[in-house]
């Protein structure tokens, strides 16, 4: 799933994304009006030339490319109290394709077998009538594990007995740990350190919550280092994703420090002054592209996150390697982990 060098990836993605642009132009009238207003028309020579939508538009407009009777599931984004969430419309085909793509991406670090799974969250987050992004993230990841154990009780507090019971059963062989980054730090790392828990057989998949960790002066490097040194948990992989491109995740490589793009997706870093593609090493706004969104026009999205491409075809996996630097100034808070404790 991380196999294509950048030139080959561009050659494959460009026609697929161009076709999706025309599909959504025909099927989604609000999207067509946006394209008409900006004069967007083929041909496009590069992925960076394709027209993008600001991700915030999904909070204010109903954007779908399927008729109402084909809508199978509606996902909503997380947000702080009072925010209007994004609404993402999936038909059955899109709802089936997204977990397959996620599985192919995560298989790179988890292997083909389902592992015992420790979830750093409460079971209650999966029970709501309209799933939040956090709940959808937990449910989506649960399909990669077995013998699931939730590390938090119904009040959102650590269930030490459940964690110890899980480690007694599975701690001697590989198991999957999943949680949003801030919650992993607060509800797994700190208790594991205090109680001397050995997490050395785990493989951690985590995302979100870096804003709250920054408030505690904890960066990515310290997060990985202290987990390894103080709990034995050395196999950790951050990922970057969003409900507006559900099923697409950009995964941290085994050496840490950079995120990589799966074969069906990519990023473009845009200069916020000119909107042109920024050179390698120059920070800008992150644009995410993916061939997965077929039931809604979410295939080329400009986020409100700042990032930088560190290099191309020069890492442990081919393609672009990049980092997320934080939120654009004055952008609203978003993300499952950053809204923990205020809204889920």
mmCIF file of C-alpha atoms in Angstrom:
data_model
loop_
_atom_site.group_PDB
_atom_site.id
_atom_site.type_symbol
_atom_site.label_atom_id
_atom_site.label_comp_id
_atom_site.label_asym_id
_atom_site.label_seq_id
_atom_site.Cartn_x
_atom_site.Cartn_y
_atom_site.Cartn_z
ATOM 1 C CA UNK A 1 0.000 0.000 0.000
ATOM 2 C CA UNK A 2 3.063 2.253 0.251
ATOM 3 C CA UNK A 3 4.671 1.075 -2.978
ATOM 4 C CA UNK A 4 4.564 3.876 -5.564
ATOM 5 C CA UNK A 5 7.328 6.371 -6.166
ATOM 6 C CA UNK A 6 6.040 9.884 -6.627
ATOM 7 C CA UNK A 7 6.203 10.053 -10.419
ATOM 8 C CA UNK A 8 4.268 6.803 -10.813
ATOM 9 C CA UNK A 9 1.751 7.833 -8.158
ATOM 10 C CA UNK A 10 1.074 11.142 -9.902
ATOM 11 C CA UNK A 11 0.550 9.326 -13.201
ATOM 12 C CA UNK A 12 -2.023 7.024 -11.618
ATOM 13 C CA UNK A 13 -3.817 9.532 -9.436
ATOM 14 C CA UNK A 14 -4.261 12.336 -11.959
ATOM 15 C CA UNK A 15 -6.677 10.584 -14.356
ATOM 16 C CA UNK A 16 -8.622 8.973 -11.504
ATOM 17 C CA UNK A 17 -9.051 12.270 -9.661
ATOM 18 C CA UNK A 18 -9.903 14.134 -12.865
ATOM 19 C CA UNK A 19 -12.618 11.559 -13.587
ATOM 20 C CA UNK A 20 -13.978 11.967 -10.050
ATOM 21 C CA UNK A 21 -14.059 15.735 -10.522
ATOM 22 C CA UNK A 22 -16.248 15.343 -13.592
ATOM 23 C CA UNK A 23 -18.422 12.707 -11.895
ATOM 24 C CA UNK A 24 -19.129 15.003 -8.955
ATOM 25 C CA UNK A 25 -19.642 17.971 -11.285
ATOM 26 C CA UNK A 26 -22.483 16.040 -12.948
ATOM 27 C CA UNK A 27 -23.953 14.504 -9.791
ATOM 28 C CA UNK A 28 -23.652 17.249 -7.158
ATOM 29 C CA UNK A 29 -25.251 20.588 -8.126
ATOM 30 C CA UNK A 30 -23.622 22.662 -5.330
ATOM 31 C CA UNK A 31 -20.199 21.323 -6.350
ATOM 32 C CA UNK A 32 -20.950 22.147 -9.985
ATOM 33 C CA UNK A 33 -21.821 25.716 -9.003
ATOM 34 C CA UNK A 34 -18.494 26.063 -7.183
ATOM 35 C CA UNK A 35 -16.565 24.822 -10.222
ATOM 36 C CA UNK A 36 -18.538 27.095 -12.550
ATOM 37 C CA UNK A 37 -17.908 30.076 -10.287
ATOM 38 C CA UNK A 38 -14.136 29.604 -10.311
ATOM 39 C CA UNK A 39 -14.011 28.587 -13.965
ATOM 40 C CA UNK A 40 -12.502 25.165 -13.248
ATOM 41 C CA UNK A 41 -12.330 23.020 -16.350
ATOM 42 C CA UNK A 42 -10.053 20.300 -17.745
ATOM 43 C CA UNK A 43 -7.492 19.477 -18.874
ATOM 44 C CA UNK A 44 -5.340 19.393 -15.751
ATOM 45 C CA UNK A 45 -1.660 18.617 -16.091
ATOM 46 C CA UNK A 46 -0.862 17.831 -12.453
ATOM 47 C CA UNK A 47 -2.697 16.726 -9.320
ATOM 48 C CA UNK A 48 -1.903 20.165 -7.863
ATOM 49 C CA UNK A 49 -3.890 21.768 -10.723
ATOM 50 C CA UNK A 50 -7.177 20.088 -9.744
ATOM 51 C CA UNK A 51 -9.815 22.323 -8.115
ATOM 52 C CA UNK A 52 -10.089 21.926 -4.353
ATOM 53 C CA UNK A 53 -12.902 22.486 -1.890
ATOM 54 C CA UNK A 54 -12.257 24.032 1.538
ATOM 55 C CA UNK A 55 -13.006 21.347 4.091
ATOM 56 C CA UNK A 56 -15.157 23.798 6.055
ATOM 57 C CA UNK A 57 -17.708 23.755 3.218
ATOM 58 C CA UNK A 58 -18.991 20.400 4.495
ATOM 59 C CA UNK A 59 -20.161 22.218 7.647
ATOM 60 C CA UNK A 60 -22.302 24.703 5.745
ATOM 61 C CA UNK A 61 -23.520 22.808 2.668
ATOM 62 C CA UNK A 62 -25.080 19.443 1.943
ATOM 63 C CA UNK A 63 -22.672 17.934 -0.563
ATOM 64 C CA UNK A 64 -23.548 14.546 -1.956
ATOM 65 C CA UNK A 65 -23.298 12.872 -5.345
ATOM 66 C CA UNK A 66 -25.941 10.203 -4.818
ATOM 67 C CA UNK A 67 -29.728 10.545 -4.588
ATOM 68 C CA UNK A 68 -31.316 10.531 -1.150
ATOM 69 C CA UNK A 69 -32.612 6.983 -1.499
ATOM 70 C CA UNK A 70 -29.049 5.698 -2.003
ATOM 71 C CA UNK A 71 -27.633 7.312 1.136
ATOM 72 C CA UNK A 72 -26.640 4.411 3.373
ATOM 73 C CA UNK A 73 -24.830 6.213 6.186
ATOM 74 C CA UNK A 74 -24.228 9.788 7.315
ATOM 75 C CA UNK A 75 -21.072 10.527 9.306
ATOM 76 C CA UNK A 76 -20.519 13.677 11.331
ATOM 77 C CA UNK A 77 -17.284 15.311 12.402
ATOM 78 C CA UNK A 78 -16.252 16.063 15.949
ATOM 79 C CA UNK A 79 -16.140 19.644 17.139
ATOM 80 C CA UNK A 80 -16.316 21.864 20.151
ATOM 81 C CA UNK A 81 -19.670 22.801 21.636
ATOM 82 C CA UNK A 82 -21.656 25.086 19.355
ATOM 83 C CA UNK A 83 -19.819 24.151 16.163
ATOM 84 C CA UNK A 84 -21.751 22.848 13.231
ATOM 85 C CA UNK A 85 -20.343 19.425 12.280
ATOM 86 C CA UNK A 86 -19.462 18.261 8.818
ATOM 87 C CA UNK A 87 -21.941 15.783 7.339
ATOM 88 C CA UNK A 88 -20.559 13.110 5.015
ATOM 89 C CA UNK A 89 -22.931 11.053 2.890
ATOM 90 C CA UNK A 90 -22.016 7.483 1.982
ATOM 91 C CA UNK A 91 -23.760 5.013 -0.266
ATOM 92 C CA UNK A 92 -23.250 1.284 0.233
ATOM 93 C CA UNK A 93 -20.372 1.104 -2.230
ATOM 94 C CA UNK A 94 -18.432 3.923 -0.562
ATOM 95 C CA UNK A 95 -19.158 2.572 2.905
ATOM 96 C CA UNK A 96 -17.717 -0.797 1.845
ATOM 97 C CA UNK A 97 -14.677 0.583 0.001
ATOM 98 C CA UNK A 98 -13.409 2.735 2.842
ATOM 99 C CA UNK A 99 -12.761 -0.002 5.433
ATOM 100 C CA UNK A 100 -11.056 -2.084 2.743
ATOM 101 C CA UNK A 101 -8.697 0.783 1.962
ATOM 102 C CA UNK A 102 -8.030 1.413 5.640
ATOM 103 C CA UNK A 103 -7.258 -2.266 6.143
ATOM 104 C CA UNK A 104 -4.797 -2.289 3.273
ATOM 105 C CA UNK A 105 -3.062 0.778 4.716
ATOM 106 C CA UNK A 106 -2.764 -0.521 8.273
ATOM 107 C CA UNK A 107 -1.739 -4.003 7.178
ATOM 108 C CA UNK A 108 1.640 -2.418 6.420
ATOM 109 C CA UNK A 109 2.356 -2.213 10.156
ATOM 110 C CA UNK A 110 -0.101 -4.684 11.709
ATOM 111 C CA UNK A 111 0.322 -7.665 9.404
ATOM 112 C CA UNK A 112 -2.522 -9.772 7.973
ATOM 113 C CA UNK A 113 -3.878 -11.315 11.200
ATOM 114 C CA UNK A 114 -6.304 -9.648 13.587
ATOM 115 C CA UNK A 115 -4.540 -8.889 16.863
ATOM 116 C CA UNK A 116 -5.962 -8.680 20.390
ATOM 117 C CA UNK A 117 -6.949 -5.045 20.834
ATOM 118 C CA UNK A 118 -6.757 -2.585 23.728
ATOM 119 C CA UNK A 119 -8.843 0.537 23.046
ATOM 120 C CA UNK A 120 -7.910 3.661 24.989
ATOM 121 C CA UNK A 121 -11.475 4.908 25.164
ATOM 122 C CA UNK A 122 -14.854 4.047 26.637
ATOM 123 C CA UNK A 123 -17.330 1.643 25.050
ATOM 124 C CA UNK A 124 -19.989 4.360 25.338
ATOM 125 C CA UNK A 125 -18.388 6.353 22.515
ATOM 126 C CA UNK A 126 -19.547 3.685 20.044
ATOM 127 C CA UNK A 127 -23.211 3.686 21.123
ATOM 128 C CA UNK A 128 -24.511 7.046 19.980
ATOM 129 C CA UNK A 129 -27.343 7.290 17.428
ATOM 130 C CA UNK A 130 -25.323 9.585 15.142
ATOM 131 C CA UNK A 131 -21.699 8.538 15.287
ATOM 132 C CA UNK A 132 -19.118 11.219 15.906
ATOM 133 C CA UNK A 133 -15.774 11.025 14.143
ATOM 134 C CA UNK A 134 -14.295 9.720 17.377
ATOM 135 C CA UNK A 135 -16.882 6.958 17.649
ATOM 136 C CA UNK A 136 -16.563 6.129 13.961
ATOM 137 C CA UNK A 137 -12.785 5.981 14.371
ATOM 138 C CA UNK A 138 -13.057 3.517 17.253
ATOM 139 C CA UNK A 139 -15.616 1.354 15.462
ATOM 140 C CA UNK A 140 -13.588 1.399 12.263
ATOM 141 C CA UNK A 141 -10.442 0.301 14.054
ATOM 142 C CA UNK A 142 -12.220 -2.436 16.009
ATOM 143 C CA UNK A 143 -12.483 -4.509 12.850
ATOM 144 C CA UNK A 144 -8.684 -4.903 12.918
ATOM 145 C CA UNK A 145 -8.681 -6.446 16.367
ATOM 146 C CA UNK A 146 -10.207 -9.214 18.433
ATOM 147 C CA UNK A 147 -10.886 -9.838 22.126
ATOM 148 C CA UNK A 148 -11.432 -6.086 22.500
ATOM 149 C CA UNK A 149 -10.841 -4.441 25.860
ATOM 150 C CA UNK A 150 -11.728 -0.825 26.665
ATOM 151 C CA UNK A 151 -9.244 0.947 28.911
ATOM 152 C CA UNK A 152 -11.794 3.504 30.142
ATOM 153 C CA UNK A 153 -15.021 2.910 32.025
ATOM 154 C CA UNK A 154 -18.397 4.493 31.239
ATOM 155 C CA UNK A 155 -17.365 7.681 33.069
ATOM 156 C CA UNK A 156 -14.235 8.028 30.968
ATOM 157 C CA UNK A 157 -11.890 7.043 33.779
ATOM 158 C CA UNK A 158 -9.162 4.395 33.664
ATOM 159 C CA UNK A 159 -10.339 0.831 34.267
ATOM 160 C CA UNK A 160 -7.053 -0.503 35.617
ATOM 161 C CA UNK A 161 -8.503 -3.951 36.145
ATOM 162 C CA UNK A 162 -9.543 -4.221 32.504
ATOM 163 C CA UNK A 163 -6.083 -3.126 31.321
ATOM 164 C CA UNK A 164 -4.301 -5.544 33.620
ATOM 165 C CA UNK A 165 -6.642 -8.361 32.618
ATOM 166 C CA UNK A 166 -5.944 -7.693 28.947
ATOM 167 C CA UNK A 167 -2.179 -7.698 29.535
ATOM 168 C CA UNK A 168 -2.418 -10.921 31.550
ATOM 169 C CA UNK A 169 -4.134 -12.579 28.582
ATOM 170 C CA UNK A 170 -2.179 -11.063 25.709
ATOM 171 C CA UNK A 171 0.861 -9.180 26.988
ATOM 172 C CA UNK A 172 3.347 -11.843 25.938
ATOM 173 C CA UNK A 173 2.702 -11.573 22.182
ATOM 174 C CA UNK A 174 1.851 -8.793 19.721
ATOM 175 C CA UNK A 175 -1.374 -6.895 20.334
ATOM 176 C CA UNK A 176 -2.931 -3.716 18.956
ATOM 177 C CA UNK A 177 -3.393 -0.537 20.991
ATOM 178 C CA UNK A 178 -5.609 2.192 19.543
ATOM 179 C CA UNK A 179 -6.462 5.612 20.911
ATOM 180 C CA UNK A 180 -6.368 9.316 20.265
ATOM 181 C CA UNK A 181 -2.972 10.718 21.121
ATOM 182 C CA UNK A 182 -3.811 12.847 24.143
ATOM 183 C CA UNK A 183 -5.895 10.045 25.658
ATOM 184 C CA UNK A 184 -3.066 7.539 25.148
ATOM 185 C CA UNK A 185 -0.726 9.852 27.015
ATOM 186 C CA UNK A 186 -3.109 10.665 29.855
ATOM 187 C CA UNK A 187 -4.950 7.356 30.276
ATOM 188 C CA UNK A 188 -2.371 4.771 29.215
ATOM 189 C CA UNK A 189 1.182 6.092 29.383
ATOM 190 C CA UNK A 190 0.911 7.870 32.725
ATOM 191 C CA UNK A 191 -0.926 5.005 34.523
ATOM 192 C CA UNK A 192 1.392 2.407 32.932
ATOM 193 C CA UNK A 193 4.379 4.335 34.235
ATOM 194 C CA UNK A 194 2.883 4.670 37.722
ATOM 195 C CA UNK A 195 1.815 1.039 37.980
ATOM 196 C CA UNK A 196 4.796 -0.518 36.212
ATOM 197 C CA UNK A 197 2.792 -1.998 33.318
ATOM 198 C CA UNK A 198 4.813 -3.652 30.560
ATOM 199 C CA UNK A 199 3.514 -2.604 27.116
ATOM 200 C CA UNK A 200 6.499 -3.894 25.149
ATOM 201 C CA UNK A 201 4.507 -6.290 22.941
ATOM 202 C CA UNK A 202 2.046 -3.642 21.786
ATOM 203 C CA UNK A 203 1.688 -1.901 18.442
ATOM 204 C CA UNK A 204 0.179 1.546 18.975
ATOM 205 C CA UNK A 205 -1.914 3.276 16.308
ATOM 206 C CA UNK A 206 -2.869 6.788 17.433
ATOM 207 C CA UNK A 207 -3.983 10.143 16.074
ATOM 208 C CA UNK A 208 -5.173 13.606 17.072
ATOM 209 C CA UNK A 209 -4.828 15.499 20.307
ATOM 210 C CA UNK A 210 -1.415 17.063 19.662
ATOM 211 C CA UNK A 211 -2.772 20.504 20.541
ATOM 212 C CA UNK A 212 -3.511 19.430 24.097
ATOM 213 C CA UNK A 213 -0.193 17.640 24.377
ATOM 214 C CA UNK A 214 1.581 20.795 23.215
ATOM 215 C CA UNK A 215 -0.007 22.561 26.174
ATOM 216 C CA UNK A 216 1.815 20.005 28.337
ATOM 217 C CA UNK A 217 5.067 20.553 26.387
ATOM 218 C CA UNK A 218 4.988 17.048 24.905
ATOM 219 C CA UNK A 219 6.042 16.752 21.251
ATOM 220 C CA UNK A 220 6.099 13.804 18.890
ATOM 221 C CA UNK A 221 9.701 12.892 19.656
ATOM 222 C CA UNK A 222 9.207 12.922 23.418
ATOM 223 C CA UNK A 223 5.960 10.980 23.054
ATOM 224 C CA UNK A 224 7.728 8.150 21.234
ATOM 225 C CA UNK A 225 10.834 8.254 23.425
ATOM 226 C CA UNK A 226 9.095 8.166 26.766
ATOM 227 C CA UNK A 227 6.639 5.469 25.721
ATOM 228 C CA UNK A 228 9.596 3.327 24.689
ATOM 229 C CA UNK A 229 11.799 4.059 27.687
ATOM 230 C CA UNK A 230 9.171 3.977 30.430
ATOM 231 C CA UNK A 231 6.624 1.398 29.234
ATOM 232 C CA UNK A 232 8.541 -0.615 26.614
ATOM 233 C CA UNK A 233 6.073 0.388 23.871
ATOM 234 C CA UNK A 234 8.370 0.959 20.877
ATOM 235 C CA UNK A 235 6.178 0.262 17.852
ATOM 236 C CA UNK A 236 4.115 3.443 17.575
ATOM 237 C CA UNK A 237 2.486 4.917 14.474
ATOM 238 C CA UNK A 238 0.731 8.261 14.366
ATOM 239 C CA UNK A 239 -1.748 8.848 11.552
ATOM 240 C CA UNK A 240 -3.451 11.843 10.004
ATOM 241 C CA UNK A 241 -6.972 11.626 8.677
ATOM 242 C CA UNK A 242 -10.409 13.218 8.853
ATOM 243 C CA UNK A 243 -14.041 12.259 8.538
ATOM 244 C CA UNK A 244 -14.269 14.255 5.283
ATOM 245 C CA UNK A 245 -12.012 11.600 3.712
ATOM 246 C CA UNK A 246 -12.990 8.666 5.883
ATOM 247 C CA UNK A 247 -10.956 5.548 5.098
ATOM 248 C CA UNK A 248 -7.901 7.532 3.996
ATOM 249 C CA UNK A 249 -5.113 7.777 6.559
ATOM 250 C CA UNK A 250 -1.580 9.082 6.217
ATOM 251 C CA UNK A 251 0.593 6.823 8.359
ATOM 252 C CA UNK A 252 3.767 7.440 10.306
ATOM 253 C CA UNK A 253 6.657 5.273 9.163
ATOM 254 C CA UNK A 254 8.425 2.826 11.473
ATOM 255 C CA UNK A 255 11.312 5.240 12.030
ATOM 256 C CA UNK A 256 8.972 8.020 13.226
ATOM 257 C CA UNK A 257 9.002 11.683 12.392
ATOM 258 C CA UNK A 258 7.185 11.621 9.025
ATOM 259 C CA UNK A 259 3.792 10.672 7.643
ATOM 260 C CA UNK A 260 3.471 8.826 4.336
ATOM 261 C CA UNK A 261 0.727 8.718 1.709
ATOM 262 C CA UNK A 262 -0.901 5.416 0.683
ATOM 263 C CA UNK A 263 -0.924 4.597 -3.002
ATOM 264 C CA UNK A 264 -4.490 5.904 -3.542
ATOM 265 C CA UNK A 265 -3.890 9.271 -1.846
ATOM 266 C CA UNK A 266 -1.461 12.181 -1.670
ATOM 267 C CA UNK A 267 -0.917 15.616 -0.156
ATOM 268 C CA UNK A 268 -0.202 19.005 -1.689
ATOM 269 C CA UNK A 269 1.187 21.801 0.494
ATOM 270 C CA UNK A 270 -0.151 25.189 -0.625
ATOM 271 C CA UNK A 271 1.261 28.627 0.033
ATOM 272 C CA UNK A 272 -1.596 30.425 1.867
ATOM 273 C CA UNK A 273 -0.705 33.690 0.136
ATOM 274 C CA UNK A 274 -0.607 32.514 -3.469
ATOM 275 C CA UNK A 275 -2.399 29.117 -3.244
ATOM 276 C CA UNK A 276 0.370 27.671 -5.396
ATOM 277 C CA UNK A 277 2.096 24.437 -4.426
ATOM 278 C CA UNK A 278 4.840 25.174 -1.911
ATOM 279 C CA UNK A 279 8.334 23.768 -2.495
ATOM 280 C CA UNK A 280 9.641 20.867 -0.455
ATOM 281 C CA UNK A 281 10.648 22.119 2.981
ATOM 282 C CA UNK A 282 8.336 25.155 2.897
ATOM 283 C CA UNK A 283 5.318 25.079 5.269
ATOM 284 C CA UNK A 284 1.821 25.766 4.044
ATOM 285 C CA UNK A 285 -1.766 24.563 4.145
ATOM 286 C CA UNK A 286 -2.340 20.844 3.664
ATOM 287 C CA UNK A 287 -4.458 19.707 0.742
ATOM 288 C CA UNK A 288 -5.453 16.044 0.852
ATOM 289 C CA UNK A 289 -6.418 14.053 -2.223
ATOM 290 C CA UNK A 290 -7.891 10.566 -2.352
ATOM 291 C CA UNK A 291 -9.686 8.385 -4.877
ATOM 292 C CA UNK A 292 -12.026 6.977 -2.187
ATOM 293 C CA UNK A 293 -14.770 9.672 -2.027
ATOM 294 C CA UNK A 294 -17.185 8.593 -4.746
ATOM 295 C CA UNK A 295 -20.511 9.412 -3.060
ATOM 296 C CA UNK A 296 -19.609 13.008 -2.185
ATOM 297 C CA UNK A 297 -17.090 15.531 -3.628
ATOM 298 C CA UNK A 298 -14.388 15.040 -1.009
ATOM 299 C CA UNK A 299 -11.619 13.829 -3.292
ATOM 300 C CA UNK A 300 -9.609 17.116 -3.297
ATOM 301 C CA UNK A 301 -9.875 19.044 -0.022
ATOM 302 C CA UNK A 302 -7.998 22.010 1.369
ATOM 303 C CA UNK A 303 -7.732 21.565 5.121
ATOM 304 C CA UNK A 304 -7.152 24.159 7.834
ATOM 305 C CA UNK A 305 -4.003 22.353 8.969
ATOM 306 C CA UNK A 306 -0.448 23.526 8.397
ATOM 307 C CA UNK A 307 2.142 21.045 7.188
ATOM 308 C CA UNK A 308 5.410 20.615 5.371
ATOM 309 C CA UNK A 309 6.783 18.031 2.948
ATOM 310 C CA UNK A 310 10.224 16.962 4.160
ATOM 311 C CA UNK A 311 11.253 14.931 1.147
ATOM 312 C CA UNK A 312 10.140 12.828 -1.803
ATOM 313 C CA UNK A 313 11.170 9.214 -2.415
ATOM 314 C CA UNK A 314 13.862 9.506 0.248
ATOM 315 C CA UNK A 315 12.279 7.760 3.250
ATOM 316 C CA UNK A 316 11.565 4.247 4.489
ATOM 317 C CA UNK A 317 8.543 4.191 2.148
ATOM 318 C CA UNK A 318 8.332 5.858 -1.300
ATOM 319 C CA UNK A 319 6.461 9.043 -2.144
ATOM 320 C CA UNK A 320 6.098 12.211 -0.115
ATOM 321 C CA UNK A 321 6.897 12.246 3.588
ATOM 322 C CA UNK A 322 5.433 15.126 5.558
ATOM 323 C CA UNK A 323 4.498 16.434 8.986
ATOM 324 C CA UNK A 324 1.450 18.228 10.351
ATOM 325 C CA UNK A 325 2.569 21.423 12.098
ATOM 326 C CA UNK A 326 -0.726 22.479 13.669
ATOM 327 C CA UNK A 327 -3.861 24.432 12.950
ATOM 328 C CA UNK A 328 -4.085 27.596 10.888
ATOM 329 C CA UNK A 329 -4.338 30.631 13.177
ATOM 330 C CA UNK A 330 -7.970 31.421 14.083
ATOM 331 C CA UNK A 331 -9.188 28.126 12.617
ATOM 332 C CA UNK A 332 -11.746 26.410 14.824
ATOM 333 C CA UNK A 333 -10.658 23.486 16.953
ATOM 334 C CA UNK A 334 -11.310 20.159 15.305
ATOM 335 C CA UNK A 335 -10.275 16.577 15.655
ATOM 336 C CA UNK A 336 -11.334 13.713 17.848
ATOM 337 C CA UNK A 337 -8.517 13.973 20.355
ATOM 338 C CA UNK A 338 -8.450 17.768 20.636
ATOM 339 C CA UNK A 339 -12.129 17.871 21.600
ATOM 340 C CA UNK A 340 -11.869 15.127 24.216
ATOM 341 C CA UNK A 341 -13.410 16.297 27.456
ATOM 342 C CA UNK A 342 -15.551 18.923 25.731
ATOM 343 C CA UNK A 343 -17.378 16.972 23.049
ATOM 344 C CA UNK A 344 -16.963 13.524 21.559
#
